[in-house]
């Protein structure tokens, strides 16, 4: 089984990815998980709701999710982004079904109502946060869809312990989903040629990273990349055999990534 996580940047080549998914789907059961940053930012700007970005004490970047931000998130991810992606995949002949982590109780998260954030050289506690980390996956729902020949297309939000809607990181949720389904392979596509030893130098791609060396790569992971590396580490620890990073902007993004043209973790 193959789990593909496509990033939420504006440059992802969805046409190429759709063509690759048709191929992949012919070989093995496939689940697609996607982001939606670019759609969210554009919608927030249209609605006049500012997007507030924060950084954790360990340097991991995220976006603050208060009530207004959660509303925008819901309109952007399961709304505009997922519906558009599912329609595009269906035009290519893929039997795509869009689900958010709320549908069928698919993703259950541990709420993080307070998060420590770095402000200058101080650490502050941010309250009223509506995010969580996906820790359990309703695999049965996905198995039913996969067995019936559908391509599940998943994105946040998730439900927390109290059944409340929370924003959740899609990379972490993808790793939890791969583990729950016993998937052998995961692919992360985003807007870079793979993992770069210098994030400013596209020529510094690292072709292979053994699981034991992932932690030592954290200092060269900027922004959302740190969380992606942690998700990779978790996926490998929970039974995924190989994780591939690839350039989502390529003509055939998934095919190239699986051919080792990005970064392979095992
Ligand atoms: P996505 O929504 O596409 O998954 P993220 O921002 O979470 O986006 O992660 C991908 C981005 O991380 C890349 O597009 C790149 O700009 C950035 N990045 C930071 N550090 C690195 C690195 N060491 N190697 C590659 N990309 C990196």
Coordinates of C-alpha atoms and ligand atoms in Angstrom, one line a residue:
X1 CA 0.0 0.0 0.0
X2 CA 1.1 3.5 -0.9
X3 CA 0.4 6.7 1.1
X4 CA 1.1 10.0 -0.8
X5 CA 1.1 13.3 1.0
X6 CA 1.0 16.3 -1.4
X7 CA 2.0 19.7 0.0
X8 CA -0.2 22.7 0.0
X9 CA 2.0 25.0 -2.0
X10 CA 0.8 26.7 -5.2
X11 CA 3.4 25.0 -7.4
X12 CA 2.3 21.4 -7.0
X13 CA 1.7 19.9 -10.4
X14 CA -1.7 18.3 -9.9
X15 CA -2.1 17.2 -13.5
X16 CA 1.2 15.3 -13.4
X17 CA 0.4 13.9 -10.0
X18 CA -3.1 12.7 -11.2
X19 CA -1.4 10.9 -14.1
X20 CA 1.0 9.2 -11.7
X21 CA -1.8 8.3 -9.3
X22 CA -3.6 6.5 -12.2
X23 CA -0.4 4.4 -12.6
X24 CA 0.1 3.8 -8.9
X25 CA -3.6 2.9 -8.4
X26 CA -3.2 0.2 -11.1
X27 CA -0.3 -1.3 -9.1
X28 CA -1.4 -1.0 -5.4
X29 CA -3.9 0.4 -3.0
X30 CA -3.3 4.2 -2.6
X31 CA -4.3 6.9 -0.2
X32 CA -3.8 10.6 -0.9
X33 CA -3.4 13.1 1.8
X34 CA -3.0 16.8 1.0
X35 CA -2.3 20.2 2.4
X36 CA -3.9 23.5 1.6
X37 CA -1.7 26.4 2.7
X38 CA -1.9 28.4 -0.5
X39 CA -5.7 28.1 -0.7
X40 CA -6.0 29.1 3.0
X41 CA -3.8 32.1 2.7
X42 CA -5.6 33.4 -0.4
X43 CA -9.0 32.8 1.2
X44 CA -7.9 34.5 4.4
X45 CA -6.7 37.5 2.5
X46 CA -10.1 37.7 0.6
X47 CA -12.0 37.4 3.9
X48 CA -9.7 39.9 5.6
X49 CA -8.8 37.4 8.4
X50 CA -5.1 37.7 9.2
X51 CA -3.0 34.5 9.3
X52 CA -0.8 34.5 12.4
X53 CA 2.4 32.5 12.3
X54 CA 4.3 31.3 15.4
X55 CA 7.4 29.3 16.1
X56 CA 7.7 26.7 18.9
X57 CA 10.7 26.9 21.3
X58 CA 12.3 24.1 19.3
X59 CA 11.9 26.1 16.0
X60 CA 8.9 24.3 14.4
X61 CA 6.7 26.8 12.5
X62 CA 2.9 26.7 12.7
X63 CA -0.1 28.9 12.2
X64 CA -2.3 30.0 15.2
X65 CA -5.8 28.5 15.0
X66 CA -8.3 30.6 17.0
X67 CA -12.1 30.5 16.2
X68 CA -11.8 32.7 13.1
X69 CA -8.8 30.9 11.8
X70 CA -10.5 27.6 12.3
X71 CA -13.5 28.8 10.2
X72 CA -11.2 29.9 7.4
X73 CA -9.3 26.6 7.7
X74 CA -12.6 24.6 7.3
X75 CA -13.6 26.6 4.3
X76 CA -10.1 26.2 2.8
X77 CA -9.0 22.6 3.4
X78 CA -12.1 20.3 3.3
X79 CA -13.9 23.0 1.4
X80 CA -12.0 24.6 -1.5
X81 CA -8.9 22.5 -1.6
X82 CA -10.2 19.0 -1.1
X83 CA -13.3 19.5 -3.3
X84 CA -11.1 20.9 -6.1
X85 CA -8.6 18.1 -5.9
X86 CA -11.3 15.4 -5.8
X87 CA -13.0 16.9 -8.9
X88 CA -9.6 17.1 -10.7
X89 CA -8.8 13.5 -10.0
X90 CA -12.2 12.3 -11.0
X91 CA -11.8 14.2 -14.4
X92 CA -8.7 11.9 -14.8
X93 CA -10.8 8.8 -14.2
X94 CA -9.8 8.2 -10.6
X95 CA -12.6 7.2 -8.3
X96 CA -11.6 9.8 -5.7
X97 CA -13.6 10.3 -2.4
X98 CA -12.8 13.3 -0.2
X99 CA -12.9 12.9 3.5
X100 CA -11.7 15.2 6.3
X101 CA -10.5 13.7 9.5
X102 CA -13.9 14.4 11.0
X103 CA -15.8 12.1 8.6
X104 CA -16.5 8.7 10.1
X105 CA -14.2 9.8 13.0
X106 CA -11.3 9.1 10.7
X107 CA -8.6 11.1 12.6
X108 CA -8.7 11.3 16.4
X109 CA -6.3 13.9 17.9
X110 CA -4.9 14.8 21.2
X111 CA -5.9 18.5 21.7
X112 CA -3.2 21.1 22.3
X113 CA -5.2 23.9 23.8
X114 CA -2.1 25.7 25.0
X115 CA 1.1 25.9 23.0
X116 CA 4.5 27.3 23.9
X117 CA 5.6 29.9 21.3
X118 CA 8.9 31.8 20.9
X119 CA 8.6 35.6 20.9
X120 CA 12.0 37.2 20.5
X121 CA 14.2 35.5 23.2
X122 CA 11.1 34.7 25.4
X123 CA 8.8 31.7 25.5
X124 CA 5.0 32.5 25.9
X125 CA 2.0 30.2 26.4
X126 CA -0.6 30.7 23.7
X127 CA -4.1 29.8 24.9
X128 CA -7.4 29.1 23.2
X129 CA -5.7 27.1 20.5
X130 CA -7.8 24.8 18.4
X131 CA -5.2 22.3 17.2
X132 CA -4.3 18.8 18.0
X133 CA -2.0 15.9 17.0
X134 CA -3.5 12.9 15.2
X135 CA -2.9 9.8 17.4
X136 CA -5.5 7.3 16.2
X137 CA -6.9 6.5 12.8
X138 CA -10.2 4.7 11.9
X139 CA -8.5 2.3 9.5
X140 CA -11.7 0.3 8.9
X141 CA -13.3 3.2 7.1
X142 CA -10.3 3.5 4.7
X143 CA -10.2 -0.3 4.2
X144 CA -13.9 -0.4 3.2
X145 CA -13.2 2.3 0.6
X146 CA -10.0 0.8 -0.7
X147 CA -11.6 -2.6 -1.0
X148 CA -14.4 -1.1 -3.0
X149 CA -11.9 0.5 -5.4
X150 CA -12.0 4.1 -4.2
X151 CA -9.1 6.5 -3.9
X152 CA -9.5 8.1 -0.5
X153 CA -8.4 11.8 -0.5
X154 CA -7.8 13.0 3.1
X155 CA -7.0 16.2 4.9
X156 CA -7.4 17.9 8.3
X157 CA -9.3 18.8 10.5
X158 CA -9.5 16.0 13.0
X159 CA -11.7 15.4 16.1
X160 CA -10.2 15.8 19.6
X161 CA -11.0 13.7 22.8
X162 CA -14.1 15.8 23.4
X163 CA -15.4 15.4 19.8
X164 CA -14.4 19.0 18.9
X165 CA -13.0 20.0 15.6
X166 CA -9.2 20.8 15.7
X167 CA -6.7 21.8 13.0
X168 CA -4.0 19.1 12.7
X169 CA -0.8 18.7 10.9
X170 CA -1.3 16.7 7.7
X171 CA 2.2 15.3 7.7
X172 CA 1.8 13.8 11.2
X173 CA -1.7 12.6 10.2
X174 CA -0.2 11.0 7.1
X175 CA 2.3 9.1 9.1
X176 CA -0.3 7.9 11.6
X177 CA -2.5 6.8 8.7
X178 CA 0.3 4.9 7.0
X179 CA 1.1 3.1 10.3
X180 CA -2.6 2.3 10.9
X181 CA -3.0 0.8 7.4
X182 CA 0.3 -1.1 7.6
X183 CA 1.5 0.7 4.4
X184 CA 4.9 -0.2 3.1
X185 CA 5.6 3.0 1.3
X186 CA 5.1 6.8 1.9
X187 CA 5.8 9.7 -0.5
X188 CA 5.9 13.4 0.5
X189 CA 5.7 15.8 -2.4
X190 CA 6.5 19.5 -1.8
X191 CA 8.1 22.5 -3.5
X192 CA 11.8 21.5 -3.3
X193 CA 13.9 18.8 -5.0
X194 CA 14.0 16.6 -1.9
X195 CA 15.7 17.1 1.5
X196 CA 18.3 19.8 1.1
X197 CA 21.4 19.9 3.4
X198 CA 21.2 23.7 2.9
X199 CA 17.6 24.8 2.5
X200 CA 18.8 27.8 0.4
X201 CA 20.7 25.7 -2.1
X202 CA 18.5 23.6 -4.4
X203 CA 21.7 21.8 -5.5
X204 CA 22.3 20.4 -2.0
X205 CA 19.8 17.5 -2.3
X206 CA 20.6 14.5 0.0
X207 CA 19.8 11.3 -1.9
X208 CA 19.5 8.9 1.0
X209 CA 19.0 9.4 4.8
X210 CA 19.1 6.3 7.1
X211 CA 16.4 6.4 9.8
X212 CA 19.1 6.7 12.5
X213 CA 20.4 9.9 10.9
X214 CA 17.1 11.8 10.7
X215 CA 17.5 13.6 14.0
X216 CA 21.0 14.9 13.0
X217 CA 19.3 16.6 9.9
X218 CA 16.9 18.7 12.0
X219 CA 19.2 21.7 12.2
X220 CA 19.0 22.1 8.4
X221 CA 15.1 21.7 8.4
X222 CA 13.4 25.1 8.2
X223 CA 9.7 25.9 8.8
X224 CA 7.4 23.0 8.3
X225 CA 10.3 20.7 7.3
X226 CA 11.2 19.9 10.9
X227 CA 7.7 18.5 11.5
X228 CA 7.9 16.5 8.2
X229 CA 11.2 14.9 9.3
X230 CA 9.6 13.9 12.7
X231 CA 6.7 12.4 10.8
X232 CA 9.1 10.4 8.6
X233 CA 10.9 9.1 11.7
X234 CA 7.6 8.1 13.3
X235 CA 6.4 6.4 10.2
X236 CA 9.6 4.3 9.9
X237 CA 9.5 3.4 13.6
X238 CA 5.9 2.2 13.1
X239 CA 6.6 -0.2 10.2
X240 CA 6.7 1.8 7.0
X241 CA 9.6 0.4 5.0
X242 CA 10.6 3.4 2.9
X243 CA 9.7 7.1 2.8
X244 CA 10.4 9.2 -0.3
X245 CA 10.6 12.9 -0.6
X246 CA 10.1 14.3 -4.1
X247 CA 9.6 17.5 -6.0
X248 CA 5.9 18.2 -6.4
X249 CA 6.6 20.6 -9.2
X250 CA 8.1 18.0 -11.5
X251 CA 6.3 16.8 -14.7
X252 CA 5.8 13.3 -13.1
X253 CA 6.2 14.1 -9.4
X254 CA 5.2 10.7 -7.8
X255 CA 7.0 8.6 -10.5
X256 CA 10.2 10.6 -10.0
X257 CA 10.1 10.4 -6.2
X258 CA 9.6 6.6 -6.3
X259 CA 12.5 6.3 -8.7
X260 CA 14.7 7.9 -6.1
X261 CA 15.1 11.4 -7.7
X262 CA 14.4 13.1 -4.4
X263 CA 15.4 11.7 -1.0
X264 CA 14.9 8.2 0.3
X265 CA 14.6 7.4 4.0
X266 CA 14.8 3.9 5.3
Ligands
LIG1 P1 4.1 21.5 2.4 O1 2.7 22.1 2.6 O2 4.4 21.6 0.9 O3 4.2 20.1 2.9 P2 6.1 22.6 4.2 O4 6.4 24.0 4.3 O5 5.5 21.9 5.4 O6 5.2 22.5 3.0 O7 7.4 21.8 3.8 C1 8.1 21.9 2.6 C2 9.0 23.1 2.5 O8 10.0 23.1 3.5 C3 9.8 23.2 1.2 O9 9.0 23.7 0.1 C4 10.9 24.1 1.5 O10 10.7 25.4 1.2 C5 11.0 24.0 3.0 N1 12.3 23.5 3.6 C6 12.9 23.9 4.7 N2 14.0 23.3 5.0 C7 14.2 22.4 4.0 C8 15.2 21.5 3.7 N3 16.3 21.3 4.5 N4 15.1 20.7 2.5 C9 14.0 20.9 1.7 N5 13.0 21.8 1.9 C10 13.1 22.6 3.1

